[in-house]
Structure formats: structure tokens, C-alpha cells
Short mmCIF file of C-alpha atoms in Angstrom, two decimals:
data_model
loop_
_atom_site.label_atom_id
_atom_site.label_comp_id
_atom_site.label_asym_id
_atom_site.label_seq_id
_atom_site.Cartn_x
_atom_site.Cartn_y
_atom_site.Cartn_z
CA UNK A 1 97.39 95.03 132.41
CA UNK A 2 99.95 97.87 132.39
CA UNK A 3 103.57 96.92 131.84
CA UNK A 4 105.77 97.54 134.84
CA UNK A 5 108.43 100.09 133.97
CA UNK A 6 111.97 99.22 134.91
CA UNK A 7 114.24 101.65 136.69
CA UNK A 8 116.62 103.24 134.23
CA UNK A 9 120.21 102.06 134.10
CA UNK A 10 121.65 105.41 135.14
CA UNK A 11 119.44 105.50 138.22
CA UNK A 12 120.30 101.90 139.05
CA UNK A 13 124.02 102.59 138.70
CA UNK A 14 123.85 105.71 140.88
CA UNK A 15 121.87 103.87 143.55
CA UNK A 16 124.16 100.83 143.42
CA UNK A 17 127.42 102.79 143.48
CA UNK A 18 126.01 105.13 146.12
CA UNK A 19 124.93 102.20 148.30
CA UNK A 20 128.35 100.59 147.92
CA UNK A 21 129.99 103.87 148.89
CA UNK A 22 127.73 104.23 151.93
CA UNK A 23 128.41 100.67 153.06
CA UNK A 24 132.13 101.11 152.57
CA UNK A 25 132.11 104.39 154.47
CA UNK A 26 130.07 102.95 157.34
CA UNK A 27 132.28 99.89 157.53
CA UNK A 28 135.48 101.95 157.46
CA UNK A 29 134.06 104.41 160.01
CA UNK A 30 132.99 101.70 162.45
CA UNK A 31 136.24 99.81 162.06
CA UNK A 32 138.39 102.94 162.32
CA UNK A 33 136.45 104.21 165.36
CA UNK A 34 136.69 100.87 167.12
CA UNK A 35 140.36 100.50 166.28
CA UNK A 36 141.09 104.07 167.40
CA UNK A 37 139.25 103.59 170.67
CA UNK A 38 140.99 100.30 171.44
CA UNK A 39 144.34 101.79 170.51
CA UNK A 40 143.85 104.76 172.82
CA UNK A 41 142.69 102.58 175.69
CA UNK A 42 145.68 100.32 175.20
CA UNK A 43 148.03 103.31 174.96
CA UNK A 44 146.63 104.86 178.16
CA UNK A 45 146.88 101.52 179.94
CA UNK A 46 150.50 101.08 178.90
CA UNK A 47 151.23 104.63 180.01
CA UNK A 48 149.69 103.92 183.42
CA UNK A 49 151.77 100.74 183.69
CA UNK A 50 155.01 102.56 182.80
CA UNK A 51 154.29 105.28 185.37
CA UNK A 52 153.48 102.62 187.98
CA UNK A 53 156.74 100.77 187.29
CA UNK A 54 158.71 104.01 187.48
CA UNK A 55 157.16 104.96 190.82
CA UNK A 56 157.61 101.42 192.16
CA UNK A 57 161.34 101.68 191.47
CA UNK A 58 161.66 105.03 193.24
CA UNK A 59 163.86 104.83 196.43
CA UNK A 60 161.56 107.25 198.20
CA UNK A 61 158.57 104.95 197.64
CA UNK A 62 160.54 101.88 198.71
CA UNK A 63 161.74 103.63 201.87
CA UNK A 64 158.27 104.96 202.64
CA UNK A 65 156.77 101.45 202.39
CA UNK A 66 159.53 99.93 204.52
CA UNK A 67 159.11 102.62 207.17
CA UNK A 68 155.32 102.88 206.67
CA UNK A 69 155.74 106.65 206.44
CA UNK A 70 152.18 107.49 205.34
CA UNK A 71 152.59 111.27 205.26
CA UNK A 72 155.57 111.18 202.94
CA UNK A 73 153.93 108.61 200.67
CA UNK A 74 150.70 110.58 200.33
CA UNK A 75 152.56 113.82 199.68
CA UNK A 76 154.66 112.10 197.06
CA UNK A 77 151.69 110.43 195.30
CA UNK A 78 149.74 113.71 195.07
CA UNK A 79 152.74 115.41 193.49
CA UNK A 80 153.33 112.54 191.04
CA UNK A 81 149.62 112.39 190.11
CA UNK A 82 149.63 116.06 189.17
CA UNK A 83 152.91 115.71 187.29
CA UNK A 84 151.70 112.71 185.23
CA UNK A 85 148.08 114.00 184.82
CA UNK A 86 146.83 110.81 186.42
CA UNK A 87 143.43 110.39 188.09
CA UNK A 88 145.06 108.76 191.09
CA UNK A 89 148.18 107.05 192.38
CA UNK A 90 147.66 104.47 195.14
CA UNK A 91 150.39 102.66 197.09
CA UNK A 92 149.77 99.53 199.14
CA UNK A 93 151.90 97.17 201.24
CA UNK A 94 152.49 93.49 200.63
CA UNK A 95 148.98 92.70 201.99
CA UNK A 96 147.35 95.19 199.55
CA UNK A 97 146.54 97.58 202.43
CA UNK A 98 146.50 101.17 201.23
CA UNK A 99 149.34 103.32 202.49
CA UNK A 100 148.62 106.25 200.14
CA UNK A 101 145.33 107.28 198.50
CA UNK A 102 143.74 110.53 197.23
CA UNK A 103 140.87 109.99 199.72
CA UNK A 104 142.24 109.97 203.31
CA UNK A 105 139.34 107.82 204.59
CA UNK A 106 140.46 105.02 202.26
CA UNK A 107 143.93 104.78 203.77
CA UNK A 108 144.39 101.63 205.82
CA UNK A 109 141.68 99.74 203.90
CA UNK A 110 142.17 96.90 201.43
CA UNK A 111 142.74 97.89 197.83
CA UNK A 112 140.14 95.27 196.79
CA UNK A 113 137.20 96.94 198.53
CA UNK A 114 136.17 98.94 195.45
CA UNK A 115 137.40 96.93 192.48
CA UNK A 116 137.64 93.33 193.64
CA UNK A 117 141.31 93.19 192.66
CA UNK A 118 143.81 92.14 195.32
CA UNK A 119 146.74 92.73 192.99
CA UNK A 120 147.62 89.05 193.02
CA UNK A 121 149.62 89.17 189.77
CA UNK A 122 151.79 91.98 191.16
CA UNK A 123 152.05 90.87 194.81
CA UNK A 124 152.36 87.10 194.23
CA UNK A 125 153.71 86.69 190.69
CA UNK A 126 155.72 89.91 190.67
CA UNK A 127 154.38 91.04 187.29
CA UNK A 128 153.04 94.38 186.22
CA UNK A 129 149.68 94.47 184.38
CA UNK A 130 146.92 96.70 183.01
CA UNK A 131 143.27 96.53 184.10
CA UNK A 132 140.06 98.50 183.52
CA UNK A 133 137.90 98.84 186.61
CA UNK A 134 135.24 100.97 188.30
CA UNK A 135 136.50 102.33 191.63
CA UNK A 136 135.71 105.03 194.14
CA UNK A 137 137.04 107.71 191.82
CA UNK A 138 135.19 106.46 188.75
CA UNK A 139 136.02 104.10 185.88
CA UNK A 140 139.68 104.13 184.97
CA UNK A 141 142.48 102.39 183.07
CA UNK A 142 144.95 101.19 185.69
CA UNK A 143 148.53 100.06 185.56
CA UNK A 144 149.79 98.05 188.57
CA UNK A 145 153.41 97.21 189.37
CA UNK A 146 155.04 95.38 192.30
CA UNK A 147 157.53 97.13 194.61
CA UNK A 148 160.66 95.08 195.32
CA UNK A 149 163.01 95.30 198.32
CA UNK A 150 166.43 96.23 196.78
CA UNK A 151 168.61 93.81 198.71
CA UNK A 152 166.50 90.65 198.97
CA UNK A 153 164.23 91.21 195.94
CA UNK A 154 161.20 90.43 198.05
CA UNK A 155 157.86 92.02 197.12
CA UNK A 156 157.06 94.59 199.78
CA UNK A 157 154.21 96.52 198.14
CA UNK A 158 152.24 97.56 195.07
CA UNK A 159 151.73 100.79 193.09
CA UNK A 160 148.49 101.45 191.15
CA UNK A 161 148.27 104.36 188.70
CA UNK A 162 144.90 105.19 187.14
CA UNK A 163 143.75 107.38 184.25
CA UNK A 164 140.09 108.32 183.93
CA UNK A 165 138.13 106.55 181.16
CA UNK A 166 136.17 109.73 180.58
CA UNK A 167 139.41 111.41 179.54
CA UNK A 168 140.01 108.61 177.03
CA UNK A 169 136.46 108.84 175.73
CA UNK A 170 136.77 112.57 175.26
CA UNK A 171 139.91 112.05 173.24
CA UNK A 172 138.19 109.32 171.20
CA UNK A 173 135.21 111.57 170.50
CA UNK A 174 137.51 114.35 169.36
CA UNK A 175 139.30 112.00 166.96
CA UNK A 176 136.02 110.47 165.81
CA UNK A 177 134.64 113.89 164.97
CA UNK A 178 137.56 114.49 162.64
CA UNK A 179 137.38 110.93 161.25
CA UNK A 180 133.66 111.05 160.52
CA UNK A 181 133.99 114.46 158.93
CA UNK A 182 136.62 113.12 156.56
CA UNK A 183 134.50 110.05 155.83
CA UNK A 184 131.49 112.27 155.10
CA UNK A 185 133.51 114.23 152.56
CA UNK A 186 134.74 110.97 151.01
CA UNK A 187 131.15 109.67 150.83
CA UNK A 188 130.00 112.85 149.10
CA UNK A 189 132.86 112.59 146.60
CA UNK A 190 132.01 108.90 146.00
CA UNK A 191 128.37 109.73 145.26
CA UNK A 192 129.39 112.49 142.86
CA UNK A 193 131.83 110.07 141.21
CA UNK A 194 128.99 107.52 140.88
CA UNK A 195 126.84 110.11 139.10
CA UNK A 196 129.70 111.00 136.72
CA UNK A 197 130.56 107.35 136.02
CA UNK A 198 126.91 106.46 135.39
CA UNK A 199 126.51 109.39 133.00
CA UNK A 200 129.68 108.56 131.04
CA UNK A 201 128.77 104.87 130.90
CA UNK A 202 125.29 105.73 129.64
CA UNK A 203 126.78 107.87 126.87
CA UNK A 204 129.25 105.10 125.99
CA UNK A 205 126.39 102.66 125.30
CA UNK A 206 124.44 105.28 123.31
CA UNK A 207 121.80 105.76 125.97
CA UNK A 208 120.54 102.16 125.70
CA UNK A 209 119.13 100.14 128.57
CA UNK A 210 120.53 96.65 129.36
CA UNK A 211 117.34 95.02 128.06
CA UNK A 212 117.65 96.93 124.80
CA UNK A 213 121.31 95.90 124.49
CA UNK A 214 120.35 92.26 125.08
CA UNK A 215 117.65 92.50 122.42
CA UNK A 216 120.06 94.08 119.93
CA UNK A 217 122.65 91.40 120.70
CA UNK A 218 120.15 88.62 120.03
CA UNK A 219 118.96 90.38 116.88
CA UNK A 220 122.56 90.81 115.73
CA UNK A 221 123.30 87.10 116.28
CA UNK A 222 120.14 86.04 114.46
CA UNK A 223 120.95 88.36 111.55
CA UNK A 224 124.55 87.16 111.44
CA UNK A 225 123.56 83.50 111.36
CA UNK A 226 120.85 84.09 108.73
CA UNK A 227 123.32 85.53 106.21
CA UNK A 228 124.40 82.97 103.63
CA UNK A 229 127.75 84.64 103.14
CA UNK A 230 130.55 83.75 105.52
CA UNK A 231 131.50 86.54 107.94
CA UNK A 232 134.61 86.75 110.13
CA UNK A 233 135.78 89.73 112.19
CA UNK A 234 139.02 90.25 114.12
CA UNK A 235 140.15 92.88 116.61
CA UNK A 236 143.34 94.94 116.50
CA UNK A 237 145.31 92.01 117.95
CA UNK A 238 144.21 89.61 115.21
CA UNK A 239 141.87 87.70 117.55
CA UNK A 240 138.63 86.39 116.06
CA UNK A 241 135.68 88.19 117.66
CA UNK A 242 132.83 87.28 115.31
CA UNK A 243 132.14 84.33 113.03
CA UNK A 244 128.90 82.89 111.66
CA UNK A 245 127.97 79.33 110.80
CA UNK A 246 128.06 80.03 107.06
CA UNK A 247 131.74 81.00 107.38
CA UNK A 248 132.63 77.67 108.99
CA UNK A 249 130.65 75.71 106.40
CA UNK A 250 132.06 77.67 103.46
CA UNK A 251 135.61 77.15 104.71
CA UNK A 252 134.96 73.49 105.41
CA UNK A 253 135.58 73.84 109.16
CA UNK A 254 133.88 71.89 111.90
CA UNK A 255 130.88 73.91 113.11
CA UNK A 256 131.57 72.72 116.67
CA UNK A 257 135.16 73.98 116.59
CA UNK A 258 135.86 76.72 119.20
CA UNK A 259 136.94 79.58 116.96
CA UNK A 260 136.10 82.74 118.91
CA UNK A 261 139.03 84.13 120.87
CA UNK A 262 141.66 82.38 118.75
CA UNK A 263 144.22 84.14 116.50
CA UNK A 264 143.16 84.34 112.87
CA UNK A 265 146.50 82.94 111.68
CA UNK A 266 145.75 79.66 113.52
CA UNK A 267 142.38 79.20 111.83
CA UNK A 268 142.91 80.85 108.45
CA UNK A 269 146.57 81.77 107.81
CA UNK A 270 145.89 82.96 104.25
CA UNK A 271 142.93 85.20 105.19
CA UNK A 272 144.72 88.49 104.35
CA UNK A 273 142.94 90.24 107.23
CA UNK A 274 146.18 91.20 108.97
CA UNK A 275 147.41 93.10 105.91
CA UNK A 276 144.16 95.09 105.81
CA UNK A 277 144.56 95.70 109.56
CA UNK A 278 148.05 97.08 108.90
CA UNK A 279 147.24 99.21 105.85
CA UNK A 280 143.62 100.19 106.54
CA UNK A 281 142.81 99.79 102.83
CA UNK A 282 139.45 98.10 102.11
CA UNK A 283 139.20 95.37 99.49
CA UNK A 284 136.06 94.58 97.51
CA UNK A 285 135.12 91.52 95.43
CA UNK A 286 138.62 90.05 95.47
CA UNK A 287 138.92 86.54 94.01
CA UNK A 288 141.20 84.53 96.29
CA UNK A 289 141.85 80.94 97.27
CA UNK A 290 141.04 79.99 100.85
CA UNK A 291 141.54 76.40 102.03
CA UNK A 292 141.81 75.23 98.41
CA UNK A 293 138.57 76.94 97.43
CA UNK A 294 138.07 79.89 95.18
CA UNK A 295 136.27 82.67 97.03
CA UNK A 296 134.97 86.16 96.34
CA UNK A 297 136.03 88.20 99.38
CA UNK A 298 135.32 91.66 100.81
CA UNK A 299 137.55 93.02 103.59
CA UNK A 300 136.80 96.28 105.43
CA UNK A 301 138.72 97.87 108.32
CA UNK A 302 136.72 98.93 111.38
CA UNK A 303 137.63 102.37 112.70
CA UNK A 304 137.12 104.21 115.95
CA UNK A 305 137.93 107.78 115.12
CA UNK A 306 141.24 107.56 113.29
CA UNK A 307 142.30 104.27 114.90
CA UNK A 308 141.79 100.91 113.19
CA UNK A 309 140.29 98.60 115.81
CA UNK A 310 139.69 95.54 113.63
CA UNK A 311 138.73 94.07 110.26
CA UNK A 312 135.55 92.37 109.09
CA UNK A 313 135.47 90.08 106.07
CA UNK A 314 132.60 88.57 104.10
CA UNK A 315 133.11 85.86 101.50
CA UNK A 316 131.28 83.36 99.33
CA UNK A 317 132.20 80.53 97.01
CA UNK A 318 133.19 81.68 93.54
CA UNK A 319 131.44 78.76 91.86
CA UNK A 320 128.03 79.40 93.45
CA UNK A 321 126.86 81.23 90.33
CA UNK A 322 128.16 78.38 88.23
CA UNK A 323 126.28 75.95 90.43
CA UNK A 324 123.06 77.93 90.04
CA UNK A 325 123.50 77.79 86.27
CA UNK A 326 124.05 74.05 86.49
CA UNK A 327 120.96 73.62 88.62
CA UNK A 328 118.86 75.42 86.02
CA UNK A 329 120.38 73.22 83.31
CA UNK A 330 119.58 70.09 85.32
CA UNK A 331 116.02 71.22 85.86
CA UNK A 332 115.70 71.61 82.12
CA UNK A 333 117.16 68.10 81.70
CA UNK A 334 114.68 66.71 84.20
CA UNK A 335 111.81 68.33 82.33
CA UNK A 336 113.05 66.91 79.02
CA UNK A 337 113.44 63.47 80.58
CA UNK A 338 109.91 63.56 82.00
CA UNK A 339 108.50 64.59 78.62
CA UNK A 340 110.40 61.76 76.93
CA UNK A 341 109.18 59.22 79.48
CA UNK A 342 105.62 60.49 79.10
CA UNK A 343 105.90 60.14 75.34
CA UNK A 344 107.41 56.64 75.58
CA UNK A 345 104.82 55.33 78.00
CA UNK A 346 102.05 56.98 75.99
CA UNK A 347 103.22 55.10 72.85
CA UNK A 348 103.38 51.83 74.77
CA UNK A 349 99.91 52.36 76.19
CA UNK A 350 98.56 53.04 72.68
CA UNK A 351 100.28 49.88 71.44
CA UNK A 352 98.78 47.82 74.25
CA UNK A 353 95.35 49.33 73.59
CA UNK A 354 95.64 48.51 69.84
CA UNK A 355 96.64 44.90 70.57
CA UNK A 356 93.65 44.52 72.87
CA UNK A 357 91.30 45.94 70.24
CA UNK A 358 92.75 43.52 67.66
CA UNK A 359 92.19 40.65 70.06
CA UNK A 360 95.96 39.97 70.39
CA UNK A 361 95.68 39.54 74.11
CA UNK A 362 98.73 37.34 74.47
CA UNK A 363 100.91 39.86 72.68
CA UNK A 364 99.55 42.65 74.89
CA UNK A 365 100.24 40.63 78.02
CA UNK A 366 103.74 39.81 76.77
CA UNK A 367 104.53 43.45 76.15
CA UNK A 368 103.23 44.38 79.60
CA UNK A 369 105.13 41.53 81.21
CA UNK A 370 108.43 42.36 79.56
CA UNK A 371 108.10 46.01 80.57
CA UNK A 372 107.17 45.18 84.15
CA UNK A 373 109.73 42.40 84.59
CA UNK A 374 112.69 44.45 83.38
CA UNK A 375 111.69 47.38 85.58
CA UNK A 376 111.08 45.20 88.61
CA UNK A 377 114.41 43.41 88.11
CA UNK A 378 116.22 46.74 88.17
CA UNK A 379 114.34 47.89 91.27
CA UNK A 380 115.06 44.60 93.02
CA UNK A 381 118.76 44.89 92.17
CA UNK A 382 118.92 48.45 93.50
CA UNK A 383 117.09 47.55 96.70
CA UNK A 384 119.49 44.69 97.36
CA UNK A 385 122.74 46.34 96.31
CA UNK A 386 122.08 49.99 97.16
CA UNK A 387 119.69 50.37 100.10
CA UNK A 388 120.37 54.13 100.29
CA UNK A 389 117.27 55.69 98.66
CA UNK A 390 119.07 58.80 97.35
CA UNK A 391 121.72 56.86 95.44
CA UNK A 392 119.22 54.21 94.28
CA UNK A 393 116.87 56.93 93.04
CA UNK A 394 119.73 58.58 91.16
CA UNK A 395 120.69 55.33 89.42
CA UNK A 396 117.05 54.60 88.55
CA UNK A 397 116.72 58.05 87.01
CA UNK A 398 119.92 57.58 84.98
CA UNK A 399 118.67 54.18 83.79
CA UNK A 400 115.47 55.77 82.51
CA UNK A 401 117.38 58.57 80.84
CA UNK A 402 119.62 56.06 79.08
CA UNK A 403 116.56 54.33 77.67
CA UNK A 404 115.20 57.62 76.38
CA UNK A 405 118.54 58.20 74.66
CA UNK A 406 118.29 54.78 73.03
CA UNK A 407 121.10 53.43 75.20
CA UNK A 408 121.49 50.86 77.95
CA UNK A 409 122.81 51.51 81.45
CA UNK A 410 123.87 48.11 82.76
CA UNK A 411 124.44 47.81 86.50
CA UNK A 412 126.67 44.90 87.51
CA UNK A 413 124.42 42.44 89.39
CA UNK A 414 127.32 41.68 91.74
CA UNK A 415 127.50 45.31 92.81
CA UNK A 416 127.22 46.15 96.49
CA UNK A 417 127.08 49.56 98.15
CA UNK A 418 125.69 49.04 101.63
CA UNK A 419 128.53 50.22 103.89
CA UNK A 420 128.26 53.96 103.30
CA UNK A 421 129.80 56.28 105.94
CA UNK A 422 127.10 58.19 107.78
CA UNK A 423 128.96 61.49 107.31
CA UNK A 424 129.37 61.09 103.54
CA UNK A 425 127.01 63.68 102.04
CA UNK A 426 124.70 61.77 99.72
CA UNK A 427 123.90 64.79 97.57
CA UNK A 428 127.61 65.26 96.86
CA UNK A 429 128.07 61.61 96.00
CA UNK A 430 125.13 61.45 93.57
CA UNK A 431 126.35 64.70 91.98
CA UNK A 432 129.74 63.15 91.27
CA UNK A 433 128.31 59.79 90.18
CA UNK A 434 125.65 61.46 88.03
CA UNK A 435 128.29 63.58 86.26
CA UNK A 436 130.36 60.50 85.40
CA UNK A 437 127.31 58.58 84.12
CA UNK A 438 126.05 61.57 82.09
CA UNK A 439 129.44 62.00 80.46
CA UNK A 440 129.56 58.26 79.67
CA UNK A 441 126.07 58.35 78.11
CA UNK A 442 126.91 61.39 75.98
CA UNK A 443 130.19 59.89 74.78
CA UNK A 444 128.49 56.55 73.94
CA UNK A 445 125.62 58.19 72.05
CA UNK A 446 127.99 60.35 69.96
CA UNK A 447 130.35 57.49 69.12
CA UNK A 448 128.27 54.29 69.11
CA UNK A 449 124.72 55.52 68.63
CA UNK A 450 121.57 53.53 69.42
CA UNK A 451 121.84 50.45 71.64
CA UNK A 452 125.20 51.57 73.00
CA UNK A 453 125.98 50.42 76.51
CA UNK A 454 127.35 52.03 79.63
CA UNK A 455 128.53 49.70 82.41
CA UNK A 456 128.39 50.58 86.12
CA UNK A 457 129.83 48.48 88.92
CA UNK A 458 130.11 49.31 92.62
CA UNK A 459 131.75 47.73 95.64
CA UNK A 460 132.21 48.71 99.28
CA UNK A 461 134.58 45.90 100.25
CA UNK A 462 137.73 46.99 102.05
CA UNK A 463 138.45 50.52 103.20
CA UNK A 464 137.26 52.31 100.03
CA UNK A 465 134.05 52.82 98.10
CA UNK A 466 134.81 52.03 94.45
CA UNK A 467 132.69 53.04 91.45
CA UNK A 468 133.58 52.03 87.87
CA UNK A 469 131.87 53.63 84.87
CA UNK A 470 132.69 52.23 81.40
CA UNK A 471 131.44 53.75 78.17
CA UNK A 472 131.61 52.96 74.44
CA UNK A 473 132.85 56.35 73.44
CA UNK A 474 135.92 57.22 71.36
CA UNK A 475 138.26 57.16 74.36
CA UNK A 476 140.12 60.13 75.84
CA UNK A 477 143.47 61.29 74.47
CA UNK A 478 146.29 61.44 77.01
CA UNK A 479 146.77 65.20 76.67
CA UNK A 480 143.07 65.70 77.44
CA UNK A 481 143.21 63.36 80.43
CA UNK A 482 145.76 65.65 82.08
CA UNK A 483 143.44 68.67 81.88
CA UNK A 484 139.95 67.25 81.84
CA UNK A 485 139.26 68.03 85.52
CA UNK A 486 140.05 71.72 85.14
CA UNK A 487 137.17 74.15 85.20
CA UNK A 488 135.82 74.93 81.73
CA UNK A 489 137.69 72.11 79.93
CA UNK A 490 135.24 70.06 77.83
CA UNK A 491 134.96 68.22 74.52
CA UNK A 492 131.34 69.33 74.09
CA UNK A 493 130.18 72.24 72.00
CA UNK A 494 128.11 75.15 73.25
CA UNK A 495 128.13 76.97 76.58
CA UNK A 496 127.53 75.87 80.18
CA UNK A 497 129.87 72.89 79.88
CA UNK A 498 133.14 71.95 81.55
CA UNK A 499 131.85 72.12 85.13
CA UNK A 500 130.89 68.51 85.92
CA UNK A 501 134.37 66.97 86.14
CA UNK A 502 135.63 70.09 87.92
CA UNK A 503 133.04 69.50 90.65
CA UNK A 504 134.14 65.86 90.76
CA UNK A 505 137.71 66.96 91.44
CA UNK A 506 136.61 69.43 94.14
CA UNK A 507 134.66 66.73 95.91
CA UNK A 508 137.55 64.28 95.75
CA UNK A 509 140.04 66.83 97.04
CA UNK A 510 137.73 67.63 99.94
CA UNK A 511 137.04 64.04 100.90
CA UNK A 512 140.48 62.66 100.15
CA UNK A 513 139.40 60.44 97.24
CA UNK A 514 140.87 59.87 93.79
CA UNK A 515 139.81 59.01 90.26
CA UNK A 516 141.64 57.16 87.48
CA UNK A 517 140.93 57.33 83.76
CA UNK A 518 141.96 54.66 81.23
CA UNK A 519 141.06 53.78 77.66
CA UNK A 520 139.70 50.30 76.93
CA UNK A 521 141.80 49.04 74.05
CA UNK A 522 139.85 45.86 73.29
CA UNK A 523 136.25 47.06 73.41
CA UNK A 524 136.96 50.75 72.91
CA UNK A 525 135.69 53.52 75.07
CA UNK A 526 137.06 54.57 78.47
CA UNK A 527 136.75 53.64 82.13
CA UNK A 528 136.50 56.06 85.07
CA UNK A 529 137.27 54.49 88.46
CA UNK A 530 136.32 56.50 91.53
CA UNK A 531 137.91 55.72 94.93
CA UNK A 532 136.41 57.18 98.09
CA UNK A 533 137.89 56.25 101.49
CA UNK A 534 135.29 55.39 104.09
CA UNK A 535 137.10 57.79 106.44
CA UNK A 536 137.71 61.24 104.91
CA UNK A 537 141.37 62.24 104.66
CA UNK A 538 141.10 65.52 102.71
CA UNK A 539 142.31 68.87 104.00
CA UNK A 540 138.81 70.29 104.19
CA UNK A 541 135.20 69.27 104.35
CA UNK A 542 132.78 69.78 101.50
CA UNK A 543 131.71 73.17 100.30
CA UNK A 544 128.06 74.01 100.99
CA UNK A 545 125.24 74.52 98.51
CA UNK A 546 126.39 71.95 95.92
CA UNK A 547 123.40 70.07 94.55
CA UNK A 548 123.02 66.61 93.16
CA UNK A 549 122.95 65.85 89.47
CA UNK A 550 120.24 63.18 89.70
#
């Protein structure tokens, strides 16, 4: 089925603007013509009324009515009609009987015989008025005024002055011809302006149709949101015009926060975008701190000709490469742990098989029972104390790793960790906890050797989550304690170390937690105590893309 082609934008704009111009012109023309016509009719009526009042006040007219001098009145009215360019001037007595009229046969007859108007308002109420009526001489605008007796003030007659409606209509047509000619020129200019505006608008949007612009806009949004780097753009006034989800996550901002349309200094005062806006100098791969996080930032001014109209910035976490390296290291550790477990269980299976072949069934059953019972006891403890599967799985993995290292990871049977906040990221928590346990295992193995023990206790009573990790290492000197959470500081040899405790500190700063370190004088070793409030109080949320260490 063929696709229906849409009318092009330029054509639509010309038709729309042209139609609007036509409607406006028609409306203005009709209104102006009507208003002009009514104004002229009203003006002619008022003129007729003023002439009627002037004639009614004339002594000659008053005397002629009092004396019923018909010849003088008719001579006078013909002269006044010619002087005032009136269609007619009619004079009647107090009974509305004509005393003067352009048609002699109408003299002596009632003034109401051709228009149904007895002149009541003039003869009874003594008021002048304007009326439009069809009489013997044609349709006319009439002004009627009472004639008063000078001494007594009594109404003794009426004067009616009429102007032909055809005269008014001729004047209206003459004015309308000029008006409609002007409106036609205005309409033509409006249509030409519509063509020019449509052409300039089409060039301004690079010849694209609205549907194409909508598609590009959706594509641009999808592309923007798919980029893992944070992107923020501002206009020349420092107002945020573009931001993607990765930017909010990287900066630790609420993804539901209304950011667009707000000044950049309210959201990110230390962004540095305003300085680039002022200088126009681009910046590439700058290492800066934003919201207590080390970032790698690019800032580029946006130009329109020679004017700077805004700045766009892209940024990413500086430690992402470090995290990737750590992830590869952990994968290697997982592989080594799986190989060790495979080797251990293979040896135990061979031992059990040998005992069965030797007929030592009770010993084989005892070995199986001890292995199963210890493992089941640990699983039961974790299910009761730590119902969260991610944390429980982490602790189970660390327990198995400790066994492969020839060590013991003892979990306090009174531990409880059931009241975990729903918004606490589990992968961040197991990363921190895994780092502390790994460090404790390494320290214990180096200092105590086989059968060394690492103690773990947990509690969620009160307003904090508390984790205590005790090792049997050599302890930590005070000068090292002050620097041990800095990036790259480690007591281990080799490369790719000194990141675990640094990540612990980043997590605690983000969540609002704390950690204490103390040496155990009696038993030796050290104790790390981790405090996490159930309600986060840090200045920022967690950085994205950190992975667990379990």
C-alpha cells in the first residue's frame, strides 16, 4: 500500500499564514464596513436632527404655524431644503397635520399616512429624535423636533427633516471601495510576507520537515541517554539545557530531580562551565573534583558564528579504570578459589572412596557427616542472621576462601543483619565488607599462618548497621592508620594494591558512615568497626559502576 505523502512544511506554513491573513482581512473589512455604514447613518441622522431643531427655533416658522400661513411655510421649507441638501423638510401643527410638504397634494394630510409615525415623542414629550423610515419620497434618515410657542412654551407643531438613504449608501460605497482596495493590498503583502517567513524558517531548520525533526530529537535523546559518560550543557545565561541520566548518577544526584532550566551554579557550583563560557577556551581530559569525586572532564564552548552560545561538558569517574583493573583481579581470585575448592573436594572424595574400599565405612560416614554438618551449620546461621542473599552469598564465599587459605572465618552466632535499608546498594556493601575481610585474612595468614582466625560480628540494632572484623595480624601502626584509606597506600608488595580501603572510604563518605581502627593489645591483631546509618546522611549518593568484591 503506497505511503501517503505529507504536505511539505513550507507549503503548510504558506497556506496557514495565508488563510490567517485572509480571515483577518475579511473580518476587518466586514467590521470596518459595518462600522463605517453605521457611523455615517448616525451622522446623517444627527445632522437631520440638528437642522430640524434649528428650523423649529426659527421665528418665521413659529409665526407661520401660529398664523397657519401655508404659502410662507412652503416657500421657506423649499429654500431651507436646498440650502441644507436635504431630501425634504416637512412642517406640521400640533395635531401632526402637514402645513408644508414638497408634494402639494400631501399638505393638509396627517404626517403618519406614509410612515406610521405621529411624532408622539416630539408633540407629546417635547423631545427631538432620529428615525429611519420609508415615506412618499423614498427611504430616508429623519430628524424630528418639536416647535415651541415662545411665551407659554407650549408645543404648537413639529419639524421633520429627511436625508435620502440612497445618498448615504452612495457615500458608504465610495468609502468601502477605498477601504477594500487598501485591505486587498494589505492581504497581498501578508501573503508575500508568509512566503518569505516560510522560506526563512525552512532555511533556519536546515530544510527539515517537522516529522524529521521529531525523529532526530528522539534519536538525539536515545543517543544521549545511551552514553555512559555524564553530559551537561548550558546556554549563554548559564541555564542547564541538556543533561543525561549518566550525569546525574555519576554526580550522585537524584535522577528524578528537575535539573533542566535551572542555573548551573545551583546544581554544580564547581563545574567550571561558566569560566569556559567567559573565555571560550576548550578543556580536554582535565582531572577535577566534583561533589567530592575525582573526575576526568572535557569542556567545549558551543559557537554560532563568532558568538559563544553555550558550553557542553562530558565527564567520567577517574577511578573507573582502577575499578576495571580490580574487577579483573577479582575474577582471577574467583578462578583461583574455584580451582582450590575443586582440588580440596577432589581430595576429600578420594579419601572417602579409599575408606569405602578399605571397608572403613564408619570413618567414611564420619568424614562426610563432619563436612556436611559444618557446612549446613554455616548456611543455617546465614539464613537466620542474614536473609539478604547477596550479603549471605558474599560471606559464604569468604568462608570458603578462608578454608582454602588454611584459616578460619568465624561468624558470631549472635549476629543479626535483617533490618537493611531498601535503598542501601547491596553491591556497594558487599564490596566494602569483602575488602575488610580480605585484608583481615591476608594479615592473619602473613602473621599467624595456618589455623589463624578472623572474627566477624554484625548487628542492626539501633539506628546504625555495625560490622566488626577482627584479625590476628601484626596490628597497624598509628602513622599508617592515619593514611591507610588514601588511594594507593598499602602494606602489600606488588602492583594493583591500595584501592580496597580507598573504596571503603568513598562509600562511607557517600553514605554518611564511618569506620574505626584499633589494635587488640591482649590477643594481638586489629579490629575494624564499620558504622552505617540506616538513613544516609552523606553529601552525595554512591558513584555508579562500582562492583562487589565477593
